[in-house]
GROMACS .gro file of C-alpha atoms in nm:
model
  187
    1GLU     CA    1  10.308   8.609  12.042
    2LEU     CA    2   9.989   8.590  12.246
    3ALA     CA    3   9.904   8.954  12.170
    4ARG     CA    4   9.967   8.891  11.799
    5ASP     CA    5   9.745   8.579  11.801
    6ILE     CA    6   9.460   8.756  11.982
    7GLY     CA    7   9.488   9.052  11.744
    8THR     CA    8   9.483   8.825  11.439
    9GLU     CA    9   9.170   8.649  11.561
   10HIS     CA   10   9.001   8.982  11.639
   11HIS     CA   11   9.094   9.109  11.291
   12ARG     CA   12   8.935   8.804  11.129
   13ARG     CA   13   8.610   8.857  11.322
   14TYR     CA   14   8.614   9.231  11.248
   15ARG     CA   15   8.653   9.175  10.872
   16ARG     CA   16   8.359   8.932  10.866
   17SER     CA   17   8.130   9.160  11.066
   18ARG     CA   18   7.866   9.355  10.877
   19SER     CA   19   7.791   9.581  11.172
   20LYS     CA   20   7.826   9.954  11.114
   21ARG     CA   21   7.825  10.024  11.488
   22ASN     CA   22   8.162  10.139  11.623
   23ARG     CA   23   8.334  10.067  11.293
   24HIS     CA   24   8.580  10.358  11.328
   25ILE     CA   25   8.690  10.266  11.679
   26GLY     CA   26   8.724   9.903  11.572
   27ALA     CA   27   8.941   9.992  11.274
   28ALA     CA   28   9.156  10.242  11.464
   29LEU     CA   29   9.220  10.013  11.760
   30MET     CA   30   9.290   9.718  11.533
   31HIS     CA   31   9.556   9.915  11.342
   32LEU     CA   32   9.705  10.056  11.662
   33HIS     CA   33   9.721   9.709  11.816
   34SER     CA   34   9.898   9.574  11.510
   35ARG     CA   35  10.145   9.860  11.523
   36ALA     CA   36  10.202   9.807  11.896
   37VAL     CA   37  10.281   9.438  11.845
   38GLN     CA   38  10.533   9.527  11.575
   39ILE     CA   39  10.697   9.796  11.789
   40ALA     CA   40  10.722   9.561  12.088
   41ALA     CA   41  10.890   9.299  11.867
   42GLU     CA   42  11.138   9.561  11.744
   43ALA     CA   43  11.218   9.661  12.103
   44MET     CA   44  11.280   9.297  12.194
   45VAL     CA   45  11.523   9.253  11.902
   46LEU     CA   46  11.708   9.568  12.004
   47MET     CA   47  11.732   9.461  12.370
   48GLU     CA   48  11.845   9.110  12.281
   49ASN     CA   49  12.125   9.257  12.071
   50GLY     CA   50  12.247   9.509  12.329
   51TYR     CA   51  12.086   9.825  12.192
   52ALA     CA   52  11.922   9.958  12.507
   53ALA     CA   53  11.886  10.315  12.380
   54GLY     CA   54  11.719  10.193  12.061
   55ALA     CA   55  11.483   9.973  12.263
   56LEU     CA   56  11.394  10.269  12.484
   57ALA     CA   57  11.325  10.478  12.173
   58ARG     CA   58  11.085  10.207  12.051
   59TRP     CA   59  10.922  10.205  12.398
   60ARG     CA   60  10.864  10.578  12.349
   61THR     CA   61  10.670  10.506  12.030
   62LEU     CA   62  10.485  10.221  12.199
   63HIS     CA   63  10.385  10.461  12.476
   64GLU     CA   64  10.250  10.705  12.215
   65VAL     CA   65  10.048  10.429  12.048
   66ALA     CA   66   9.911  10.313  12.385
   67CYS     CA   67   9.808  10.666  12.484
   68VAL     CA   68   9.628  10.723  12.155
   69ALA     CA   69   9.454  10.385  12.184
   70LEU     CA   70   9.342  10.457  12.541
   71LEU     CA   71   9.209  10.799  12.443
   72LEU     CA   72   9.023  10.660  12.142
   73ASP     CA   73   8.876  10.379  12.349
   74ALA     CA   74   8.744  10.631  12.601
   75GLY     CA   75   8.633  10.880  12.333
   76GLY     CA   76   8.437  10.640  12.117
   77ASP     CA   77   8.356  10.610  11.751
   78GLU     CA   78   8.332  10.981  11.667
   79LEU     CA   79   8.679  11.051  11.804
   80ALA     CA   80   8.814  10.745  11.625
   81GLU     CA   81   8.665  10.869  11.299
   82ARG     CA   82   8.841  11.203  11.345
   83TYR     CA   83   9.164  11.020  11.421
   84LEU     CA   84   9.140  10.811  11.104
   85LEU     CA   85   9.043  11.111  10.889
   86HIS     CA   86   9.336  11.310  11.026
   87GLU     CA   87   9.551  11.114  10.781
   88PHE     CA   88   9.437  11.366  10.518
   89VAL     CA   89   9.573  11.652  10.730
   90GLU     CA   90   9.905  11.472  10.764
   91THR     CA   91   9.906  11.403  10.389
   92ARG     CA   92   9.861  11.774  10.316
   93LYS     CA   93  10.138  11.863  10.559
   94ALA     CA   94  10.367  11.611  10.386
   95LEU     CA   95  10.270  11.752  10.046
   96LEU     CA   96  10.363  12.106  10.149
   97GLN     CA   97  10.695  11.985  10.287
   98TYR     CA   98  10.766  11.783   9.974
   99GLN     CA   99  10.683  12.078   9.749
  100LYS     CA  100  10.927  12.288   9.948
  101CYS     CA  101  11.211  12.035   9.926
  102GLN     CA  102  11.141  11.877   9.586
  103PRO     CA  103  11.325  12.132   9.369
  104LEU     CA  104  11.636  12.116   9.588
  105LEU     CA  105  11.637  11.736   9.574
  106GLY     CA  106  11.570  11.721   9.202
  107HIS     CA  107  11.267  11.494   9.247
  108ALA     CA  108  10.960  11.503   9.025
  109PRO     CA  109  10.685  11.735   9.145
  110ILE     CA  110  10.349  11.604   9.262
  111SER     CA  111  10.095  11.649   8.984
  112LYS     CA  112   9.872  11.954   9.008
  113ARG     CA  113   9.568  11.727   8.997
  114GLU     CA  114   9.692  11.515   9.289
  115ALA     CA  115   9.790  11.824   9.489
  116ALA     CA  116   9.445  11.977   9.424
  117GLU     CA  117   9.276  11.656   9.542
  118ILE     CA  118   9.479  11.661   9.864
  119GLU     CA  119   9.388  12.026   9.919
  120ARG     CA  120   9.017  11.957   9.854
  121ASN     CA  121   9.016  11.673  10.107
  122TYR     CA  122   9.193  11.893  10.362
  123GLN     CA  123   8.956  12.188  10.314
  124ALA     CA  124   8.650  11.960  10.335
  125LEU     CA  125   8.770  11.827  10.670
  126LEU     CA  126   8.834  12.177  10.803
  127ALA     CA  127   8.482  12.273  10.694
  128ARG     CA  128   8.342  11.968  10.871
  129PHE     CA  129   8.546  11.974  11.194
  130GLY     CA  130   8.677  12.330  11.220
  131LYS     CA  131   9.014  12.496  11.186
  132PRO     CA  132   9.175  12.325  11.490
  133PHE     CA  133   9.141  11.993  11.305
  134GLY     CA  134   9.421  12.109  11.075
  135GLU     CA  135   9.676  12.115  11.359
  136ASP     CA  136   9.896  11.834  11.490
  137TYR     CA  137   9.672  11.620  11.711
  138GLY     CA  138   9.380  11.824  11.572
  139TRP     CA  139   9.175  11.505  11.566
  140ALA     CA  140   9.163  11.532  11.948
  141ALA     CA  141   9.103  11.908  11.970
  142ALA     CA  142   8.725  11.904  12.022
  143HIS     CA  143   8.737  11.603  12.255
  144LEU     CA  144   9.004  11.765  12.472
  145GLY     CA  145   8.855  12.116  12.451
  146ASN     CA  146   9.191  12.247  12.328
  147ASP     CA  147   9.242  12.408  11.987
  148ARG     CA  148   9.613  12.317  11.980
  149PRO     CA  149   9.660  11.992  12.167
  150GLY     CA  150   9.996  11.822  12.185
  151PHE     CA  151  10.099  11.475  12.284
  152ALA     CA  152  10.122  11.573  12.651
  153HIS     CA  153   9.749  11.657  12.639
  154VAL     CA  154   9.671  11.320  12.483
  155GLU     CA  155   9.890  11.147  12.742
  156GLU     CA  156   9.712  11.325  13.027
  157ALA     CA  157   9.363  11.254  12.894
  158ALA     CA  158   9.460  10.889  12.848
  159GLY     CA  159   9.549  10.870  13.217
  160ARG     CA  160   9.918  10.815  13.149
  161ALA     CA  161  10.064  11.151  13.263
  162MET     CA  162  10.263  10.970  13.531
  163MET     CA  163  10.487  10.838  13.251
  164ARG     CA  164  10.586  11.187  13.133
  165SER     CA  165  10.934  11.177  13.289
  166HIS     CA  166  11.002  10.835  13.136
  167TYR     CA  167  10.877  10.959  12.800
  168LYS     CA  168  11.109  11.260  12.818
  169LEU     CA  169  11.399  11.032  12.915
  170ALA     CA  170  11.327  10.810  12.615
  171SER     CA  171  11.305  11.120  12.394
  172GLN     CA  172  11.663  11.212  12.480
  173ASN     CA  173  11.785  10.912  12.282
  174VAL     CA  174  11.570  11.003  11.983
  175HIS     CA  175  11.669  11.367  11.944
  176ALA     CA  176  12.005  11.534  11.894
  177GLY     CA  177  12.007  11.731  12.218
  178THR     CA  178  12.309  11.740  12.447
  179LYS     CA  179  12.142  11.521  12.709
  180GLY     CA  180  12.115  11.243  12.453
  181ILE     CA  181  12.487  11.246  12.381
  182ALA     CA  182  12.590  11.290  12.744
  183SER     CA  183  12.383  11.004  12.889
  184ARG     CA  184  12.385  10.694  12.671
  185LEU     CA  185  12.226  10.375  12.800
  186GLY     CA  186  12.456  10.153  12.596
  187VAL     CA  187  12.779  10.312  12.717
   0.00000   0.00000   0.00000
């Protein structure tokens, strides 16, 4: 509740501010904080109701949010801008996946105009930031000096690599691997 209250007050001040300085980092951290508060509340509900594995899965997501927030905080406004703009890369990726599945599902196709707009946005960002920007975690590529960074790279740069084994343990309950079915927290 305290984290929610502090975040709400910060959000009010941020919205009233006319400052252009650090606007990307402010927006990104504000959204990540809001998401973290929601995830923590979900984990609490799961724990209170006896769903330990579900709570651990939510911790996994909370850890991801925390690592991204820590990296953005250290990387500053330019990195935060890349992070926020990476939504267009993820939108294009979702479009391509939807176009692949849409006929099999019998859903309506995305309009050619909308698809072209998504492609234009994507290509403009690649022209601005380079080809690595189009990859997963491409928003962090230049900052990390890695053309194909993954979450483990973000985690390490955020100073949270010591949590890798816990993250992998939590991942077992999220995925359909044999370890996840053999070792259940709630059993």
